[in-house]
PDB file of C-alpha atoms in Angstrom:
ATOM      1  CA  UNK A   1      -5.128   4.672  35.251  1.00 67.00           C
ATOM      2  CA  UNK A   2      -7.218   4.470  32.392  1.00 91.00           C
ATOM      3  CA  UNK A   3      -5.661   4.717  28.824  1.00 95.00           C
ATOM      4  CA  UNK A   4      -7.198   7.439  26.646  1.00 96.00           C
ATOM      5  CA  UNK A   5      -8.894   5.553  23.943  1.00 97.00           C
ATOM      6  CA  UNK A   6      -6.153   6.805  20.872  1.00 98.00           C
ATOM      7  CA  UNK A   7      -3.948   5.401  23.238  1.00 98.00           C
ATOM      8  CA  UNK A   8      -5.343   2.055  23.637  1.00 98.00           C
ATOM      9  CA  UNK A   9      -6.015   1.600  20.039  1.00 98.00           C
ATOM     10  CA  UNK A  10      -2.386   2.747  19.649  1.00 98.00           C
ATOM     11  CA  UNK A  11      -1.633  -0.582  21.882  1.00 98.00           C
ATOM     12  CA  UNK A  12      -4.024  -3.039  20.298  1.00 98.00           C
ATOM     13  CA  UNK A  13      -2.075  -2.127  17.367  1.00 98.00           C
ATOM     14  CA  UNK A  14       1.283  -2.876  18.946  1.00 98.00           C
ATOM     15  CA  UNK A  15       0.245  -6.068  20.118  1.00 98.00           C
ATOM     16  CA  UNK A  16      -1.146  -6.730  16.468  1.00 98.00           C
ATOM     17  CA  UNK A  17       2.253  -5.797  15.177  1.00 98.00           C
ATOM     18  CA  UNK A  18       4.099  -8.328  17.549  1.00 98.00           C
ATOM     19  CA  UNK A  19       2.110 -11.191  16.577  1.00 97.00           C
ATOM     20  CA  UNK A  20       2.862 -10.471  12.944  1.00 97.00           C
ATOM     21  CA  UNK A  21       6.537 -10.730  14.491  1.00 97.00           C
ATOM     22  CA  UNK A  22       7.245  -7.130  13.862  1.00 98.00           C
ATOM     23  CA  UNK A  23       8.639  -4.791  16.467  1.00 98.00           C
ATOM     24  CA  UNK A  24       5.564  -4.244  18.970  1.00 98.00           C
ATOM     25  CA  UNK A  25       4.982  -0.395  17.902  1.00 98.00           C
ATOM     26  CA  UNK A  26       1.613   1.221  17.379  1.00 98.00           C
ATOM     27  CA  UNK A  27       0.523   4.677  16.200  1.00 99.00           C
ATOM     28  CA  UNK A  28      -3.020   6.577  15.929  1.00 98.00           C
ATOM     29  CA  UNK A  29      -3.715   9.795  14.661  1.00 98.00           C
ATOM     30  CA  UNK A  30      -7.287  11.535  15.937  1.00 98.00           C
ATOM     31  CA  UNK A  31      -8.910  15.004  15.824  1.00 98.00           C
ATOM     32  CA  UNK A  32      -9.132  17.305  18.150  1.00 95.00           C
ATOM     33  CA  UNK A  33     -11.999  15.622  20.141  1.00 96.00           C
ATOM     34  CA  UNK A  34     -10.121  12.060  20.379  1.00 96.00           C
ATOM     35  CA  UNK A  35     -11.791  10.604  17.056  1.00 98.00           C
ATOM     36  CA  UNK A  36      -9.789   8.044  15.768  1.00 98.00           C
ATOM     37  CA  UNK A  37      -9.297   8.936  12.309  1.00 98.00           C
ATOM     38  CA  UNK A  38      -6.449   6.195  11.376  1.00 98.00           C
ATOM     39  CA  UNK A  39      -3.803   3.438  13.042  1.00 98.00           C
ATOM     40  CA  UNK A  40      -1.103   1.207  12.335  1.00 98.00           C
ATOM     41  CA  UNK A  41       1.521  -1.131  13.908  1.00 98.00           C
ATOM     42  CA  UNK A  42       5.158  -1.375  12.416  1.00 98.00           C
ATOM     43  CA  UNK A  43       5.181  -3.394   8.818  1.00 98.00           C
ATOM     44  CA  UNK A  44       8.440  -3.197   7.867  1.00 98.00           C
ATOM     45  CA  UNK A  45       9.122  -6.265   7.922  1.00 98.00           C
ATOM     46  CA  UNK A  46       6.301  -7.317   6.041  1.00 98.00           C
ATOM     47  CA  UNK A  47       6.624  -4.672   3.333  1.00 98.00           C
ATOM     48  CA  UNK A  48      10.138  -5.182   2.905  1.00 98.00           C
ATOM     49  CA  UNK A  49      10.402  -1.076   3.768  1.00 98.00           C
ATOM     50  CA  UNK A  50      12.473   0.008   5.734  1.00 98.00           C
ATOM     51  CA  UNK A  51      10.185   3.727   6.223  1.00 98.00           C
ATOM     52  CA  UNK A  52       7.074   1.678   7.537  1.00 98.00           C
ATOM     53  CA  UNK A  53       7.121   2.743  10.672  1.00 98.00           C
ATOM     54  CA  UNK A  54       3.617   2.509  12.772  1.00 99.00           C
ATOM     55  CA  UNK A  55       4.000   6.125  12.823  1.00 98.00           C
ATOM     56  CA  UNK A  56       4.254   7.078   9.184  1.00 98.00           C
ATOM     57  CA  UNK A  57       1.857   4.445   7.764  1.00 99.00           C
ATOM     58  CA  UNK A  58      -0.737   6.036  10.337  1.00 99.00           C
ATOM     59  CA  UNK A  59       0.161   9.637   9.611  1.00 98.00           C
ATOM     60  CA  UNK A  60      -0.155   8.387   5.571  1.00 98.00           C
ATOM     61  CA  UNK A  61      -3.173   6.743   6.161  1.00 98.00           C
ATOM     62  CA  UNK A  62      -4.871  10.070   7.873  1.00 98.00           C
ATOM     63  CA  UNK A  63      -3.493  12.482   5.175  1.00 98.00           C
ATOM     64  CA  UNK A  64      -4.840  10.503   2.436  1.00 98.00           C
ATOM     65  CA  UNK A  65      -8.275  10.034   5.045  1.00 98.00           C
ATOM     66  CA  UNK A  66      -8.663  13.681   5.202  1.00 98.00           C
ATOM     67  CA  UNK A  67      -7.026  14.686   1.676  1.00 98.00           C
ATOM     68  CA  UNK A  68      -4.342  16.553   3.501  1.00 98.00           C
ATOM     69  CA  UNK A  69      -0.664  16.672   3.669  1.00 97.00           C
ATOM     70  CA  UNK A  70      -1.611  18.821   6.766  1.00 98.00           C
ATOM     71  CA  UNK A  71      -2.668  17.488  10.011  1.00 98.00           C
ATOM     72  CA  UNK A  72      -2.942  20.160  11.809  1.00 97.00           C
ATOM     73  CA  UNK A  73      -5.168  20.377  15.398  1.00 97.00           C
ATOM     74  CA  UNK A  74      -4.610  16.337  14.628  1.00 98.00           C
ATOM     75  CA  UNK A  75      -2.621  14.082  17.638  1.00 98.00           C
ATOM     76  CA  UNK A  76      -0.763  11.384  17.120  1.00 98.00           C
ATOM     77  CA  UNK A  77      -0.569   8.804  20.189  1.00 98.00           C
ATOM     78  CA  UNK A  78       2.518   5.994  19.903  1.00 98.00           C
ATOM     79  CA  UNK A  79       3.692   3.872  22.267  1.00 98.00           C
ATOM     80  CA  UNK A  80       7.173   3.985  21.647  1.00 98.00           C
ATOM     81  CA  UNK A  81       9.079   7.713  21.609  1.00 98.00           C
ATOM     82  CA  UNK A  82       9.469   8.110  17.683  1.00 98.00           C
ATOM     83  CA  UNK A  83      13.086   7.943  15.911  1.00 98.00           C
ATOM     84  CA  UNK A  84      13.964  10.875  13.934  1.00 98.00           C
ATOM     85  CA  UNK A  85      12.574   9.593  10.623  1.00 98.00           C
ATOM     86  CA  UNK A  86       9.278   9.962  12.614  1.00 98.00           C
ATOM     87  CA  UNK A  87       9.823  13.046  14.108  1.00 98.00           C
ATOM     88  CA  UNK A  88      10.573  14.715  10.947  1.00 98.00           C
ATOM     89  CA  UNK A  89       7.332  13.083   9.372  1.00 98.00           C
ATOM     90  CA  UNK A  90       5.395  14.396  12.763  1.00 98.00           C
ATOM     91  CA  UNK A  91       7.079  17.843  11.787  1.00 98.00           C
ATOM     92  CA  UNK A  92       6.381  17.848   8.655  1.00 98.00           C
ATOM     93  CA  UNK A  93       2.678  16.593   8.935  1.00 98.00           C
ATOM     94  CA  UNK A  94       2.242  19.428  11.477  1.00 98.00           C
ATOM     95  CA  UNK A  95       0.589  17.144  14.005  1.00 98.00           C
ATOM     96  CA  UNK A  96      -0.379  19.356  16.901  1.00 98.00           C
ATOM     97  CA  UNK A  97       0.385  17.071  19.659  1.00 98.00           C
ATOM     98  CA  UNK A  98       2.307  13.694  20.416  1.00 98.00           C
ATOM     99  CA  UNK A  99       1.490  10.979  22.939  1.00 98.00           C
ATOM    100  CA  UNK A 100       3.747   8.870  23.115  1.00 98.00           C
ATOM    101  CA  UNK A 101       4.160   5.576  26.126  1.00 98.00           C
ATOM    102  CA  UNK A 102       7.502   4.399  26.415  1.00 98.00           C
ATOM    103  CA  UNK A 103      10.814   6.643  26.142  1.00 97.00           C
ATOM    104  CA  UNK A 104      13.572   4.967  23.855  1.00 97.00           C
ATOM    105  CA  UNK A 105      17.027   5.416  24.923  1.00 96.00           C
ATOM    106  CA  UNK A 106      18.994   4.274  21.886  1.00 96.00           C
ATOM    107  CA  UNK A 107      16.678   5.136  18.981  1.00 97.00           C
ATOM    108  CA  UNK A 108      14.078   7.928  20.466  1.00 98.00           C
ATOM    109  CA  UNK A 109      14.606  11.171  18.908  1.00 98.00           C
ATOM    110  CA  UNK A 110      12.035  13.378  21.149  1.00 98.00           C
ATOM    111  CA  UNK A 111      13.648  13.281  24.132  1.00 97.00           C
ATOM    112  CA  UNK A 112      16.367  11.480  23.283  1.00 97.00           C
ATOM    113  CA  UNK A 113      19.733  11.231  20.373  1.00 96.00           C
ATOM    114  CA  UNK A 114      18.799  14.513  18.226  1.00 97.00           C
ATOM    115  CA  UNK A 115      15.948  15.857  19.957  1.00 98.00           C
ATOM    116  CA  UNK A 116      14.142  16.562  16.963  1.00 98.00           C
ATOM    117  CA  UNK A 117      11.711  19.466  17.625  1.00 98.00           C
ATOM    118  CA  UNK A 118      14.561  21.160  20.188  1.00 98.00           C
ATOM    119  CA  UNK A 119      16.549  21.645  16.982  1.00 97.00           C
ATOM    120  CA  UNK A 120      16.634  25.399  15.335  1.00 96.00           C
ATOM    121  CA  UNK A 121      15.903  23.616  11.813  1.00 95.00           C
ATOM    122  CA  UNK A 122      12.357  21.855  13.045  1.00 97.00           C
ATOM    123  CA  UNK A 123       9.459  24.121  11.220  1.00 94.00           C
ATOM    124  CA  UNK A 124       6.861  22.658  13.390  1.00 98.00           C
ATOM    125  CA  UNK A 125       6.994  21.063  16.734  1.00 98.00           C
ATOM    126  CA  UNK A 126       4.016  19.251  18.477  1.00 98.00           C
ATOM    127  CA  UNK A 127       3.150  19.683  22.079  1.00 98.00           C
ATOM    128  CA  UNK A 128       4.727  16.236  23.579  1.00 98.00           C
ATOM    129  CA  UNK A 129       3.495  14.671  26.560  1.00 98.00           C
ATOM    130  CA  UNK A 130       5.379  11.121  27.372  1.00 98.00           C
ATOM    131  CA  UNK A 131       5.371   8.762  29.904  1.00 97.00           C
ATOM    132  CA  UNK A 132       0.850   7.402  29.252  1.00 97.00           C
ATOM    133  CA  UNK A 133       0.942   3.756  29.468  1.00 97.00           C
ATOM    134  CA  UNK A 134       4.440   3.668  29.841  1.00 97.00           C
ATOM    135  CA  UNK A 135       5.040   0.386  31.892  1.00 97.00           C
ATOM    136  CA  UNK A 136       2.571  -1.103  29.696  1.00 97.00           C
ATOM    137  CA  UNK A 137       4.952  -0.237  26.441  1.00 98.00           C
ATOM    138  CA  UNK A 138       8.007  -1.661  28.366  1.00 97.00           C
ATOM    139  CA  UNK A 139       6.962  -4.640  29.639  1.00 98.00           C
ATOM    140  CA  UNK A 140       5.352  -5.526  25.266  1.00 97.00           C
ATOM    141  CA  UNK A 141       8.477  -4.273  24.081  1.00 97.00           C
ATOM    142  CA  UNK A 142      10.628  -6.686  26.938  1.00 97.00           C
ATOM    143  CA  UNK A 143       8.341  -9.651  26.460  1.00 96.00           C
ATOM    144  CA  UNK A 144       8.782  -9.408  22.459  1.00 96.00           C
ATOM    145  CA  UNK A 145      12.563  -9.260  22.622  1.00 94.00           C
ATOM    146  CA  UNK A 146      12.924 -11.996  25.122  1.00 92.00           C
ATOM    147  CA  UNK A 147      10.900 -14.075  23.027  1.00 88.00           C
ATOM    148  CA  UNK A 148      13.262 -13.806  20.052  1.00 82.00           C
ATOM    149  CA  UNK A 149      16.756 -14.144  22.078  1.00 73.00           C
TER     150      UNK A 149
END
């Protein structure tokens, strides 16, 4: 199955982030139509910041791209489910839908731990579709842990 193209630019930007020896995480944000209009991979390591999650850097990048705090009819493709820092920053950027590859058991906050946008407190919650490119995401994610055990 082909990837969507936010999608695979959400992966060339995982594999960028794993051979910068960072967590293999990528993120996109595009309009309506699929545009790209920003990406990242994880930096925190790099930055020294612990909030530098591919996810907010690309949602940062987009709002100060389209000189909005509001991304709304905007998606945001990942290829790891987000944690909860990134679901509130999904929530809060009022992305309209979320792509996201791989489900994470033991930090994911989607479908997983809190289930972010399920709770009675969550504003805004995206339309979330998991599961595209999913093998793919596992078998960067197992390949870049393996490599540092």
């Amino acid at each position: 199955m082909k990837l969507p193209e936010p999608m695979q630019a959400a992966f060339e930007e995982a594999e960028a982030a794993a051979a910068r020896g960072e967590v293999p995480v990528g993120a996109v944000v595009a309009d309506g139509n699929g545009r790209v209009i920003s990406r990242a991979g994880n930096r925190t390591l790099e930055l020294k910041d612990p909030t530098a999650h591919a996810e907010v850097l690309a949602i940062r990048e987009a709002a100060r791209v389209l000189g909005s705090e509001r991304l709304a009819g905007h998606d945001l493709y990942v290829s790891l489910e987000p944690c909860a820092m990134c679901a509130g920053a999904i929530s809060l950027a009022r992305i309209r839908r979320l792509y996201f590859a791989a489900s994470d058991e033991k930090m994911g906050a989607v479908e997983h731990g809190p289930r972010f946008f399920a709770q009675s407190t969550c504003h805004h919650a995206p339309d979330v579709y998991g599961g595209i490119g999913e093998v793919r995401a596992q078998k960067l994610l197992k390949s870049f842990f393996q490599s540092r055990r």
